[in-house]
Tab-separated table of C-alpha atoms in Angstrom:
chain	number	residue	atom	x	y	z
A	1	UNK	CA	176.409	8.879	-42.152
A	2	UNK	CA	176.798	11.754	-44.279
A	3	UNK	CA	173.291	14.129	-44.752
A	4	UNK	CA	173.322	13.372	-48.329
A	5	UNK	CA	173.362	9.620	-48.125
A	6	UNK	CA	170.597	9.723	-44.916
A	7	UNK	CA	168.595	11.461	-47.709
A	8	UNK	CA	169.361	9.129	-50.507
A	9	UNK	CA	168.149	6.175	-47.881
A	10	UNK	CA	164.931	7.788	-47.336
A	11	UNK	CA	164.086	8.568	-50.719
A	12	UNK	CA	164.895	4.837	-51.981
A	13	UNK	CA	163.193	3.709	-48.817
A	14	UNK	CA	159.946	5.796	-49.442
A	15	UNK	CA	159.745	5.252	-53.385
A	16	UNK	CA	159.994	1.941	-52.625
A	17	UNK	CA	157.297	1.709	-50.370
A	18	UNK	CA	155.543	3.759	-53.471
A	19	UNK	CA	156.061	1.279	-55.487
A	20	UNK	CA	154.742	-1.753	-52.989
A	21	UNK	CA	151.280	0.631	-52.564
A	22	UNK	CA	150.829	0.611	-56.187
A	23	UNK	CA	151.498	-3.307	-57.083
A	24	UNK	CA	148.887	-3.966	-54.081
A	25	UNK	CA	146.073	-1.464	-56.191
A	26	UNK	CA	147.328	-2.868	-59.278
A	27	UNK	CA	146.185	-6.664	-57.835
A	28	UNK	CA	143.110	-5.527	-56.791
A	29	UNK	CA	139.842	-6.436	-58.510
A	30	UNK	CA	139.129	-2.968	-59.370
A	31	UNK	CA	139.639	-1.199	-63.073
A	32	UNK	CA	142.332	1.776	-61.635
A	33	UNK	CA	143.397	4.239	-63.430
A	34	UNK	CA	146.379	6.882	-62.589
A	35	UNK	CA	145.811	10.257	-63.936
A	36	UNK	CA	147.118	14.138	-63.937
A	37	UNK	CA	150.405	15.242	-62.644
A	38	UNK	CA	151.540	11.759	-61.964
A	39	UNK	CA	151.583	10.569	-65.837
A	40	UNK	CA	152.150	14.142	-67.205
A	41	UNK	CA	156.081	14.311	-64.816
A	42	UNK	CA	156.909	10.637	-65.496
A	43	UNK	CA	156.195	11.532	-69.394
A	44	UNK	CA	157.507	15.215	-69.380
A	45	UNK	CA	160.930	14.483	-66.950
A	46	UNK	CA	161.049	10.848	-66.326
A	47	UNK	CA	160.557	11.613	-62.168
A	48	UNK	CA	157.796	11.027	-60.282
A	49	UNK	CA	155.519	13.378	-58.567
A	50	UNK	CA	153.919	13.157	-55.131
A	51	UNK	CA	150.516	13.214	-56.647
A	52	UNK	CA	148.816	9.716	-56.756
A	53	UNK	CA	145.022	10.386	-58.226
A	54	UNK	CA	143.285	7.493	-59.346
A	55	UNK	CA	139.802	6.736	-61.325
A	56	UNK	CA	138.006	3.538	-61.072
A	57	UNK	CA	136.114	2.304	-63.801
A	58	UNK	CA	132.951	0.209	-64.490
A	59	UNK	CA	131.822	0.200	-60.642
A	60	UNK	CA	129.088	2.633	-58.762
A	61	UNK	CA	130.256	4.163	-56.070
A	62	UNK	CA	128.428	2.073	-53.032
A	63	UNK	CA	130.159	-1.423	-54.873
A	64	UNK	CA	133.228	0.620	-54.719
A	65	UNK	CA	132.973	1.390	-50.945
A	66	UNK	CA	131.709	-2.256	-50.111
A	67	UNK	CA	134.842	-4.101	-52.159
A	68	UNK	CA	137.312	-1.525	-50.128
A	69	UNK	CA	135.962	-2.281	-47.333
A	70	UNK	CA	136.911	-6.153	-47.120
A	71	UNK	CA	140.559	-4.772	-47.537
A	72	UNK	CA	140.639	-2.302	-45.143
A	73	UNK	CA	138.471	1.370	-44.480
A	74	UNK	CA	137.150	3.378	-46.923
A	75	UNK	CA	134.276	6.764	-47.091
A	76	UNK	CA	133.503	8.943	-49.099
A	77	UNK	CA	134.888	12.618	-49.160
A	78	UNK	CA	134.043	13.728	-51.625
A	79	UNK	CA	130.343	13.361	-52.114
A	80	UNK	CA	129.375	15.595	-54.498
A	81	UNK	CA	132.459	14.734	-56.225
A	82	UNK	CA	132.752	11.089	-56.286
A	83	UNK	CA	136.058	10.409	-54.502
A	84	UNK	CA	136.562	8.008	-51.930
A	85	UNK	CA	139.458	7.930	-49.216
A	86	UNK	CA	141.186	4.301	-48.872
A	87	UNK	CA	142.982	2.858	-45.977
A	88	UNK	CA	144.496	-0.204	-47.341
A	89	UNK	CA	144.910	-2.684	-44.154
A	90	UNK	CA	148.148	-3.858	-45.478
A	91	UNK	CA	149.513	-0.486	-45.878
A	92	UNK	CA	149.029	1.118	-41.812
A	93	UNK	CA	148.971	4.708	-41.961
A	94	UNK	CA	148.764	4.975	-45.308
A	95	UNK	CA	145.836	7.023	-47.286
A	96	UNK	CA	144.701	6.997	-51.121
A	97	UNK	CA	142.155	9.228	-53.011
A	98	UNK	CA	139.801	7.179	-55.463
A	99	UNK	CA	137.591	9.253	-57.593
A	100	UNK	CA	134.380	7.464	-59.778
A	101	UNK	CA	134.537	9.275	-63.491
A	102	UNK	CA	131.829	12.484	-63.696
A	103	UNK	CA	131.071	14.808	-66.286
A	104	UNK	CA	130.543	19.006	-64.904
A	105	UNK	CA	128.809	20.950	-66.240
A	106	UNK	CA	129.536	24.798	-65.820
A	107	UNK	CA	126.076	26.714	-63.658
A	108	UNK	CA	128.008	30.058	-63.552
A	109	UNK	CA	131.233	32.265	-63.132
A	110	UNK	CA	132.342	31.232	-59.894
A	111	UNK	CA	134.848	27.815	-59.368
A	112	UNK	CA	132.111	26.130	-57.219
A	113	UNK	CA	129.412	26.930	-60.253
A	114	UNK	CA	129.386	23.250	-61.664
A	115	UNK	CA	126.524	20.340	-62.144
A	116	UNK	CA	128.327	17.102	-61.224
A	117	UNK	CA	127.365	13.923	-62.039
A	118	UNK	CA	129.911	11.002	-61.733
A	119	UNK	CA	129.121	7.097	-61.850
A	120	UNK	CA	130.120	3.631	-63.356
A	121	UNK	CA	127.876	4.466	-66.100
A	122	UNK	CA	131.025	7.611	-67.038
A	123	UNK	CA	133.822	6.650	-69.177
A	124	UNK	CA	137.353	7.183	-69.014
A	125	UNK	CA	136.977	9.247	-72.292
A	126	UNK	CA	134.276	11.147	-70.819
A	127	UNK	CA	136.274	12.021	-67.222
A	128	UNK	CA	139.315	13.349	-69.597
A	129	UNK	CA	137.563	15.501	-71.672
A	130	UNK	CA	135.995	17.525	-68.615
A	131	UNK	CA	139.754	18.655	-67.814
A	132	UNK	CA	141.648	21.821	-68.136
A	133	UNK	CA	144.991	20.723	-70.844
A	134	UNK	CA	146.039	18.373	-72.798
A	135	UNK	CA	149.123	17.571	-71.069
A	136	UNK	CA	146.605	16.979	-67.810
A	137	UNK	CA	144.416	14.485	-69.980
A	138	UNK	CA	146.177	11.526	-69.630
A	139	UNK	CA	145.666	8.084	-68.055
A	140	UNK	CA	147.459	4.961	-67.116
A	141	UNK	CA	146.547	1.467	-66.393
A	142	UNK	CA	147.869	0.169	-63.188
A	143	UNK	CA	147.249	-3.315	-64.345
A	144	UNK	CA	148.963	-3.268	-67.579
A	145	UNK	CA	150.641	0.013	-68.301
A	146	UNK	CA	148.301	1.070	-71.380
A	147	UNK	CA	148.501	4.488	-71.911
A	148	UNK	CA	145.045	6.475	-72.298
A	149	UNK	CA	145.571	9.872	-74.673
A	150	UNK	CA	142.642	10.734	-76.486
A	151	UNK	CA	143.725	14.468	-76.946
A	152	UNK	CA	147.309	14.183	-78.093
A	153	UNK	CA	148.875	15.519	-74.498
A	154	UNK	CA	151.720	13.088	-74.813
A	155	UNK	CA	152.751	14.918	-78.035
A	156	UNK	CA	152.256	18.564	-76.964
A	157	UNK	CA	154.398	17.640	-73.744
A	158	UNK	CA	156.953	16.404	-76.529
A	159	UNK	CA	157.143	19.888	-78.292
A	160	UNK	CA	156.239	21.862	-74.658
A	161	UNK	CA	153.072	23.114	-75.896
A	162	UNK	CA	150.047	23.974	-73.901
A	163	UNK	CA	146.729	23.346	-75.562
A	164	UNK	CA	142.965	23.195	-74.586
A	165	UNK	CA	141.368	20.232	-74.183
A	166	UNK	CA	137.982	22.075	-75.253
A	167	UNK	CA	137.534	25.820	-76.141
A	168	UNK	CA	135.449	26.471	-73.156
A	169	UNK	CA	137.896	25.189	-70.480
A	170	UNK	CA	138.703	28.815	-69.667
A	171	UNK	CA	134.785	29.912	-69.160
A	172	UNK	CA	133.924	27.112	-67.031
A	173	UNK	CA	136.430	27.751	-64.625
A	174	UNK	CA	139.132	31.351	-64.737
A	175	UNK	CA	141.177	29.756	-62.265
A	176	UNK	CA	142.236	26.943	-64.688
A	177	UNK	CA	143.689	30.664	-66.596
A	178	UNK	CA	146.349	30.717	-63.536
A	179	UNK	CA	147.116	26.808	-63.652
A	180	UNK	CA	147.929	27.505	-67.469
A	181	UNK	CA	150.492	30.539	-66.318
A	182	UNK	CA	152.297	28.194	-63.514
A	183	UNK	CA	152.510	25.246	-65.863
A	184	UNK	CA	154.390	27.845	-68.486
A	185	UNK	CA	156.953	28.837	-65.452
A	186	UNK	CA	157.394	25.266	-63.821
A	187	UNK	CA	157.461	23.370	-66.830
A	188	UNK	CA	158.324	25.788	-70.013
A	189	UNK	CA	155.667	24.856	-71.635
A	190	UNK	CA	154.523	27.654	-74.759
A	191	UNK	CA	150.536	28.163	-74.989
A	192	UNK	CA	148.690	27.815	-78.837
A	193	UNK	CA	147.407	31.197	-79.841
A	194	UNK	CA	144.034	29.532	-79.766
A	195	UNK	CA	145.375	28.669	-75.873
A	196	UNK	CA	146.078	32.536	-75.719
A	197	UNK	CA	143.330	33.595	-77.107
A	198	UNK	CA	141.154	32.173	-74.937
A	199	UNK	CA	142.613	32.967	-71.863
A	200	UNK	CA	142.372	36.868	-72.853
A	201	UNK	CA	138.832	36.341	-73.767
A	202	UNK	CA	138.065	34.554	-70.409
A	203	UNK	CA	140.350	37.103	-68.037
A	204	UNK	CA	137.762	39.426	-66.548
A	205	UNK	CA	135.553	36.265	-65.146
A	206	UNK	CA	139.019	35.808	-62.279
A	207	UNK	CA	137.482	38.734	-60.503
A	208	UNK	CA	135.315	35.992	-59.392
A	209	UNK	CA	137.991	33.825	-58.211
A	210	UNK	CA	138.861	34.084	-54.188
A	211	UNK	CA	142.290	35.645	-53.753
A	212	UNK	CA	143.796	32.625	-51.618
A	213	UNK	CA	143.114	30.361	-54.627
A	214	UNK	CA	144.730	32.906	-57.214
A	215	UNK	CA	147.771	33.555	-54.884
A	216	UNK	CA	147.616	29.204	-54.731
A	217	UNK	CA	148.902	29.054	-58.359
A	218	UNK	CA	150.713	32.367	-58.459
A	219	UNK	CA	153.468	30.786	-55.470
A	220	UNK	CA	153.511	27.787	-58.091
A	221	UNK	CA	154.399	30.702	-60.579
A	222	UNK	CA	157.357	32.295	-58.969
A	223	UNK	CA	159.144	29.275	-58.061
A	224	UNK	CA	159.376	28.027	-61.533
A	225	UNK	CA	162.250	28.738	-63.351
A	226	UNK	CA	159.978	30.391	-66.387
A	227	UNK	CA	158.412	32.786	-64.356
A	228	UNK	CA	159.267	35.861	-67.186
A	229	UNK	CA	157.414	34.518	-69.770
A	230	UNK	CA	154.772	33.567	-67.530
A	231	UNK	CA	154.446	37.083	-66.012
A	232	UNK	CA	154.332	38.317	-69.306
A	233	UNK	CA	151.543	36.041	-70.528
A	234	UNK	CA	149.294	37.696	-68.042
A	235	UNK	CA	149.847	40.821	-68.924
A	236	UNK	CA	149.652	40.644	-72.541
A	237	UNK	CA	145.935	38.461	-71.723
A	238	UNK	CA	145.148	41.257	-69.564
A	239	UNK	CA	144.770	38.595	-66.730
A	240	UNK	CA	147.520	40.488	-64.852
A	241	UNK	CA	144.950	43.237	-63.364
A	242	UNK	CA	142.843	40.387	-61.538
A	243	UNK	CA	146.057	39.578	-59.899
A	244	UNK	CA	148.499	42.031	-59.433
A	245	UNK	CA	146.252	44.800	-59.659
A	246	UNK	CA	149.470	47.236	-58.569
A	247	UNK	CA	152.115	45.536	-61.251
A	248	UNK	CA	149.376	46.115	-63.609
A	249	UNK	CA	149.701	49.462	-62.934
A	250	UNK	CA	153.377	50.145	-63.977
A	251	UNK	CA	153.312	48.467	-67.397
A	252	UNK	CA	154.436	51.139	-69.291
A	253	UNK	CA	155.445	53.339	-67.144
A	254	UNK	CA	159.043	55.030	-67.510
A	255	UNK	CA	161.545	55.752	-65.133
A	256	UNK	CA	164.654	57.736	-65.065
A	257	UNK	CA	167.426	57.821	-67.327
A	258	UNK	CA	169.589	55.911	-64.778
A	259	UNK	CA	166.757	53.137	-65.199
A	260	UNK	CA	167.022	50.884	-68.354
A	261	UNK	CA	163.264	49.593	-68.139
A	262	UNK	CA	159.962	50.929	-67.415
A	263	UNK	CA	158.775	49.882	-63.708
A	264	UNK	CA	156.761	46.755	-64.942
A	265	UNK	CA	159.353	45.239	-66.592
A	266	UNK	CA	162.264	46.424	-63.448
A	267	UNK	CA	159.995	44.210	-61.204
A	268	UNK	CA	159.985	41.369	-63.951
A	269	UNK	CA	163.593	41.381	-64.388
A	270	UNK	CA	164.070	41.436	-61.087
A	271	UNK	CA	161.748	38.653	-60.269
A	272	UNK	CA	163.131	36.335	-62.793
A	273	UNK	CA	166.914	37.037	-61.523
């Protein structure tokens, strides 16, 4: 058998197993919603993404654990957080994340500076609007399909536009700054100048931002296939310095005549080729 057939087998083989997991969720007696990168790929390219995040609806979280439990292991891990890890018993081996709907509120500058609260009691509205983009504020049904969109992200993917779900997005948590410059590279999607706007006003708080979970979204950067426009968003928000503190440094500076850029935009170039 030929490599690319072997790989054909095991993709068919493993989306169909996919597909198996979710008819089994689908039947169960629980409200489940898919959301994030999972709806936003199938709408944006038609493919599916690895990411399989759901939100259950209209339960607490100790009815939750108790109705999982009958059909196979579940626990929380996710305390603070309100997401529970499910072993399905008809499904060996295999592991799913469900997460109650909560509400954050932001305590301070750092990305663990948030008030959670998360319950039955939470709507699906409510869940959405806490997240970063439009384009990331979508839900699905696994019972019937029905799409949830209350901010338009089905749209903006439509015309590749990123957009705010709510003006403070960016001052609640910098880092979602970063996810906004990887989703330009990966998916050539074009910020609002409101979007813009308030990631420039917002830059300065990524100081506060560990490096390993800058550099997280930066490798998603530089593999996408936009990564010039990207690299020049954060430079022209001035989030580029909180970064790449030493490409920062060579905006605008010139070389030789044998050179036809200045050094920043050499490395850019280069990078993008």
């Amino acid at each position: 058998m030929g490599a690319g057939k072997g790989r054909s087998r095991r993709t068919a083989s493993k989306q169909g197993q996919e597909k198996r997991l979710l008819s089994y969720l689908a039947d169960l007696d629980l409200e489940l919603y898919l959301v994030g990168g999972r709806v936003r790929d199938q709408l944006l390219s038609g493919t599916t993404s690895n990411d399989l995040d759901f939100i259950v609806l209209g339960k607490e979280e100790a009815e939750v654990l108790s109705y999982l439990n009958r059909h196979g292991r579940a626990e929380v891990t996710g305390e603070s957080f309100g997401v529970i890890r499910f072993r399905p018993r008809a499904f060996p081996g295999t592991e799913v994340e469900i997460a109650l709907p909560r509400k954050e509120v932001s305590t301070g500058p750092a990305h663990r500076d948030f008030a959670v609260e998360h319950g039955g009691h939470i709507s699906l509205a409510e869940d959405l609007e806490r997240r970063d983009f439009t384009v990331n504020a979508i839900a699905e049904s696994l019972k019937t399909g029905e799409r949830v969109d209350p901010y338009g992200g089905a749209a903006d993917l439509e015309t590749r536009t990123l957009r705010l779900v709510h003006p403070d997005a960016f001052s609640e948590d910098p880092l979602r700054i970063l996810r906004g410059m990887q989703m330009v590279s990966r998916f050539e999607l074009q910020p609002t100048e409101e979007t813009k706007e308030a990631m420039q006003a917002s830059s300065a708080q990524l100081e506060h931002i560990a490096g390993e979970r800058k550099m997280a979204e930066m490798d998603k950067l530089l593999k996408g296939a936009n990564r010039r426009d990207a690299l020049n968003l954060l430079r022209d928000t001035g989030a580029l310095q909180y970064v790449f503190p030493h490409l920062a440094k060579t905006v605008d500076v010139e070389q030789n005549h044998y050179h036809a850029y200045d050094v920043y935009t050499h490395c850019v170039e280069v990078c993008a080729a």
